[in-house]
Short mmCIF file of C-alpha atoms in Angstrom, two decimals:
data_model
loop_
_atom_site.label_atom_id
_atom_site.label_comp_id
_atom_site.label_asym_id
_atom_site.label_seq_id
_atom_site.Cartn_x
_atom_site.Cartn_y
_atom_site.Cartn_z
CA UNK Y 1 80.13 47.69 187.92
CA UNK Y 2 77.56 48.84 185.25
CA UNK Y 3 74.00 49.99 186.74
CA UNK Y 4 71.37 51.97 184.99
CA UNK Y 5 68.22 53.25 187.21
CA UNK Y 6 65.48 54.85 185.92
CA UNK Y 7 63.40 57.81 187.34
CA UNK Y 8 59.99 59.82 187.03
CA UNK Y 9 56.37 60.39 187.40
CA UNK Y 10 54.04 56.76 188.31
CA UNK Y 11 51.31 58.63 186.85
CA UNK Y 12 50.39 60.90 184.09
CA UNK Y 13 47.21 62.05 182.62
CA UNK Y 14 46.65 61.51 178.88
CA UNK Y 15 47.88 64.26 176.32
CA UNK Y 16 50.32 65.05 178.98
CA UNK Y 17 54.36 65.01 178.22
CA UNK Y 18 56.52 62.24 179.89
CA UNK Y 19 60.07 62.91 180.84
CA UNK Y 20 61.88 60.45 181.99
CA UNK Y 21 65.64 60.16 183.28
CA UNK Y 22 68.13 57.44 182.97
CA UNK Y 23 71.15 57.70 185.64
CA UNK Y 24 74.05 55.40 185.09
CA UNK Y 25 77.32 54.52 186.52
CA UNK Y 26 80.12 52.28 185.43
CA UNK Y 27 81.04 54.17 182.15
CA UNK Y 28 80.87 57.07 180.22
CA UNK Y 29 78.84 57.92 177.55
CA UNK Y 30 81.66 59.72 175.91
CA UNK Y 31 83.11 56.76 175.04
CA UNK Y 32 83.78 55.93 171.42
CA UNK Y 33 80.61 52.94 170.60
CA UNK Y 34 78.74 53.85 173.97
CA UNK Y 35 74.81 54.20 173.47
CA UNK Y 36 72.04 54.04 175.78
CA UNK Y 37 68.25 52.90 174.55
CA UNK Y 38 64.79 53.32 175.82
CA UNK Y 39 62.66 50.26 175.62
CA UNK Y 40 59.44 49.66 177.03
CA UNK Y 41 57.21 46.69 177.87
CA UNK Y 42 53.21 46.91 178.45
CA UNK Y 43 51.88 45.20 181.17
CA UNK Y 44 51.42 41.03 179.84
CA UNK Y 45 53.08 42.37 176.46
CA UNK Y 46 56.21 41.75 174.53
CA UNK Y 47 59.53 44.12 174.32
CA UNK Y 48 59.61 47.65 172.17
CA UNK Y 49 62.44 49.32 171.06
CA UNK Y 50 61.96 53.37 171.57
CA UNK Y 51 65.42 55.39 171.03
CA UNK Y 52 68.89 55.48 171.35
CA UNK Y 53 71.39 58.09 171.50
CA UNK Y 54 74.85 57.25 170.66
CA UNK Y 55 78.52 59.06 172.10
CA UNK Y 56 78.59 61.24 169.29
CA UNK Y 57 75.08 62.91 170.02
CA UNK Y 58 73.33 60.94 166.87
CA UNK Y 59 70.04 60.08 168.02
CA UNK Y 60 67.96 57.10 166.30
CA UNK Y 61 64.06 56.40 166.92
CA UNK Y 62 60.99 53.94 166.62
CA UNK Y 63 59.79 54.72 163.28
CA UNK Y 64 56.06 54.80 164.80
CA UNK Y 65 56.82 57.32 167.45
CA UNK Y 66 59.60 59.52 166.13
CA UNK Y 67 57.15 62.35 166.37
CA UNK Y 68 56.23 62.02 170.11
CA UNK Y 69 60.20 61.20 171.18
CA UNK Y 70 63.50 62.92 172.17
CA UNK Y 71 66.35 61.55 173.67
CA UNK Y 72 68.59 63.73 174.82
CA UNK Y 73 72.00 62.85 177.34
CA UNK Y 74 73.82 65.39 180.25
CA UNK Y 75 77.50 63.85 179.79
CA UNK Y 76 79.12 65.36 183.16
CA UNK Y 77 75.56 64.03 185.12
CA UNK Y 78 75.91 60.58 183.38
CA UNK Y 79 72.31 61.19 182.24
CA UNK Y 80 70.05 60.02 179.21
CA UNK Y 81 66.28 62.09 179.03
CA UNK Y 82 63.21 60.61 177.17
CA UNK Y 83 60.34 62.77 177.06
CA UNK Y 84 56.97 61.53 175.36
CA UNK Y 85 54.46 63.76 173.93
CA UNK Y 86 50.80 63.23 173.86
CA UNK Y 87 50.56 60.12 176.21
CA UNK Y 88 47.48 57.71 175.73
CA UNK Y 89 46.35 55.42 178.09
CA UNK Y 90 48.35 52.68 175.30
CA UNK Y 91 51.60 53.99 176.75
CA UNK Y 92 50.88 52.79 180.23
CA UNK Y 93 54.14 50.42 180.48
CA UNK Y 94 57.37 49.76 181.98
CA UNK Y 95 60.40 51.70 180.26
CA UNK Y 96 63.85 50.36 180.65
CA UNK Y 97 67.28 52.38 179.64
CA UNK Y 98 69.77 49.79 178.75
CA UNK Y 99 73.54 50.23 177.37
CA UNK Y 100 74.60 49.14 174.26
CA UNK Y 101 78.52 49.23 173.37
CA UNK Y 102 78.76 49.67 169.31
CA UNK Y 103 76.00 50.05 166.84
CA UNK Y 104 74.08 46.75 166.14
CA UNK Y 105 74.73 45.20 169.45
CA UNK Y 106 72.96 43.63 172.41
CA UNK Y 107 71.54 45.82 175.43
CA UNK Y 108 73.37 45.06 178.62
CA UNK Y 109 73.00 45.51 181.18
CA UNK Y 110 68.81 46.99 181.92
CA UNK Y 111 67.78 49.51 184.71
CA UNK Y 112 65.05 47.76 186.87
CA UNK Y 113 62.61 49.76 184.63
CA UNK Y 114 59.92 52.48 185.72
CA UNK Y 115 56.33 51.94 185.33
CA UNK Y 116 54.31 54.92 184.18
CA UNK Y 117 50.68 54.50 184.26
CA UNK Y 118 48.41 57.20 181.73
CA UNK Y 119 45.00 57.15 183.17
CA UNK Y 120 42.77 60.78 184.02
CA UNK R 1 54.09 45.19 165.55
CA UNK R 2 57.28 42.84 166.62
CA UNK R 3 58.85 41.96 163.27
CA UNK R 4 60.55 38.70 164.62
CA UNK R 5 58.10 36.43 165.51
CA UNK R 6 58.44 33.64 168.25
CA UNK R 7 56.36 30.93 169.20
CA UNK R 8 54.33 32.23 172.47
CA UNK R 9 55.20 29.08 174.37
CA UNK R 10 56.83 26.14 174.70
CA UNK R 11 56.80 23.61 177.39
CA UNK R 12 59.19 20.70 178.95
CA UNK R 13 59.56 18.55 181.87
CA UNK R 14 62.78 18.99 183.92
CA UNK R 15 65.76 17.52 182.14
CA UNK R 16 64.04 18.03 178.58
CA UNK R 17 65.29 19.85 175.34
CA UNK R 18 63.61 22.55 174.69
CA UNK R 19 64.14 24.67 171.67
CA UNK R 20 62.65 28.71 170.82
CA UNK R 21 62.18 29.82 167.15
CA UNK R 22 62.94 33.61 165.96
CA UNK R 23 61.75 34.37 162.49
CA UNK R 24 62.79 37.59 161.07
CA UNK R 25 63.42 38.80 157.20
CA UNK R 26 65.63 40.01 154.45
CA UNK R 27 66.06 43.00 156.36
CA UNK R 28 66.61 41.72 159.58
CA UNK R 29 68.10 38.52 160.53
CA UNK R 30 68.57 37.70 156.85
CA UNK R 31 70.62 40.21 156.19
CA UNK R 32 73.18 38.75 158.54
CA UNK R 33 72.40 41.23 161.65
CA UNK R 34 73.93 39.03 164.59
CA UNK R 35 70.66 37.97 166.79
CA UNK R 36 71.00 38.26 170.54
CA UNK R 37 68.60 36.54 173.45
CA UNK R 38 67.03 37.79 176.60
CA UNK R 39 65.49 36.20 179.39
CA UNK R 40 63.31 37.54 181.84
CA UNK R 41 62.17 36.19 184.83
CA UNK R 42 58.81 36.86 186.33
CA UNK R 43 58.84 40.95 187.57
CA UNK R 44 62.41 41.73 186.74
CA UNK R 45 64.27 43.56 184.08
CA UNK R 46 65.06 40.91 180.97
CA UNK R 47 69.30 39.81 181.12
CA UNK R 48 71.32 39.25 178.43
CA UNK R 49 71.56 35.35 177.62
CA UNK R 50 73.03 34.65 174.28
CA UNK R 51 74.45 37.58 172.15
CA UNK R 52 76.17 37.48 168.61
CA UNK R 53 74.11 34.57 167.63
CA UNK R 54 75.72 32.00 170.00
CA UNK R 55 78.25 33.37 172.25
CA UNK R 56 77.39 33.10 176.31
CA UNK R 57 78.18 36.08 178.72
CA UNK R 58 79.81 34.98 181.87
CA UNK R 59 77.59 33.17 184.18
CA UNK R 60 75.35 32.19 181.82
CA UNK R 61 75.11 28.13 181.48
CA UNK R 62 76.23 25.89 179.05
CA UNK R 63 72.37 24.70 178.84
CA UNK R 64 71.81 27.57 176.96
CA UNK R 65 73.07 27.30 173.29
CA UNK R 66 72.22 30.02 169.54
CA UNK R 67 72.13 29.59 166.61
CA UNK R 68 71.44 31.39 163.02
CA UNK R 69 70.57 30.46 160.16
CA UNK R 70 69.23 32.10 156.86
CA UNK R 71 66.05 34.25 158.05
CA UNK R 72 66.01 32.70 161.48
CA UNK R 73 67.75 31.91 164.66
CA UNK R 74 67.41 29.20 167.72
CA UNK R 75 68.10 29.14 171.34
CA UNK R 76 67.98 25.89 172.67
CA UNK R 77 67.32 25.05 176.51
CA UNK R 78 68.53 21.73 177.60
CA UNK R 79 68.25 19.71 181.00
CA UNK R 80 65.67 22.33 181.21
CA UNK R 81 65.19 23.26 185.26
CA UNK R 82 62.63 24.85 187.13
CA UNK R 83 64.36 27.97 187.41
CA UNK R 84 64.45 28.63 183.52
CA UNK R 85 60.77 29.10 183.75
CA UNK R 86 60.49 32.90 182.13
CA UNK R 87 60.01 34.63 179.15
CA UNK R 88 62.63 34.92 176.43
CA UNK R 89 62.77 37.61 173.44
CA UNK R 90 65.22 37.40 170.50
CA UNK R 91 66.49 40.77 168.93
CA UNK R 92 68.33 41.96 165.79
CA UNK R 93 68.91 45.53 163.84
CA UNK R 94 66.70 46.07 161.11
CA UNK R 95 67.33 48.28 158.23
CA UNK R 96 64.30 48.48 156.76
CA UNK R 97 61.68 51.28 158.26
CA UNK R 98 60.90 48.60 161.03
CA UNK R 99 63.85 49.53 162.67
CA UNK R 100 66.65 49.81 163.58
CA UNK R 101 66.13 47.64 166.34
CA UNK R 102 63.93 44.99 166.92
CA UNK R 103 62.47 42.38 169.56
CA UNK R 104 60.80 39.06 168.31
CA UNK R 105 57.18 38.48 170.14
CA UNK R 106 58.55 36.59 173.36
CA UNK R 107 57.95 32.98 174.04
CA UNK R 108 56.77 31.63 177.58
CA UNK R 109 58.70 28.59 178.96
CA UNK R 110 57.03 26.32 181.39
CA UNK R 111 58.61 23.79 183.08
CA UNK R 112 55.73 21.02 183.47
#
């Protein structure tokens, strides 16, 4: 069975960094075609895509924040890392990891998703 | 800042066809990117429902039907039922600077 959960901080204060952890079980990210994404969804708003990093260490990001992201995965802890520079009080939303087997897939399955708030 | 655009609702009684638009571009859906569909119920993480245009994972209902064509694709609810009340996004890749991947704006289905 295939879970994904994220993990960290509720609350951060604006300009701060975000780091966030995805643990998953179920496969291996050293698997040729395994990826796992970062999406996040503001409160009431619609889905955005964020980064992925891919078995072979390439690393792909939102064109609009590729400057405030890096994804980064621990193989033998079956871990993916997001951190987010500069938060804003915009970012408050829920992130999700998700797998994705091959490039130009589907995500599947989602972690239950974390909600980070950005508020002083 | 979605670059597939949905309608943000649609509506049906119980037993009704329902139908969800998901209109992307050259660089998207037109340039023959397979489209895949999510649905998310109210406070949970959204599930895979249609992926590769048309194809249903394992559980999923027959009710639930994709399609593609040109620029845009369809997912199609019918005998809709109370419990499909949720929000739906369709997704693609993207090769243009809007990318590489890509959610359409959601759409809100109500069951009247």
């Amino acid at each position: 069975q295939v879970t994904l959960r994220e993990s960290g901080p509720a609350l951060v204060k604006p300009t701060q960094t975000l780091t966030l952890t995805c643990t998953f079980s179920g496969f291996s990210l050293s698997t040729s075609g395994m990826c796992v994404s970062w999406i996040r969804q503001p409160p009431g708003k619609a889905l955005e895509w964020l980064a992925l990093i891919d078995w072979d260490d390439d690393k792909y990001y939102s064109t609009s924040l590729k400057t405030r992201l890096t994804i980064s995965k621990d193989t033998s802890k079956n871990q993916v890392v997001l951190t987010m520079t500069n938060m804003d009080p915009v970012d408050t939303a829920t992130y999700y990891c998700a797998r994705m087997m091959g490039p130009h897939n589907w995500f599947d399955p989602w972690g239950q998703g974390t909600l980070v708030t950005v508020s002083s | 800042q979605s670059v597939l655009t949905q309608p943000p609702s649609v509506s049906g009684a119980p037993g009704q066809r329902v139908t969800i638009s998901c209109t992307g571009s050259s660089s998207n859906i037109g340039a023959g990117y397979d489209v895949h569909w999510y649905q998310q119920l109210p406070g949970t993480a959204p599930k895979v429902l249609i992926y590769g245009n048309s194809n249903r994972p394992s559980g999923v209902p027959d009710r639930f039907s994709g399609s593609k064509s040109g620029t845009s694709a369809s997912l199609a609810i019918t005998g809709l039922q109370a419990e499909d009340e949720a929000d739906y996004y369709c997704q693609s890749y993207d090769n243009s600077l809007s990318g590489p991947y890509v959610f359409g704006t959601g759409t809100k289905v109500t069951v009247l």
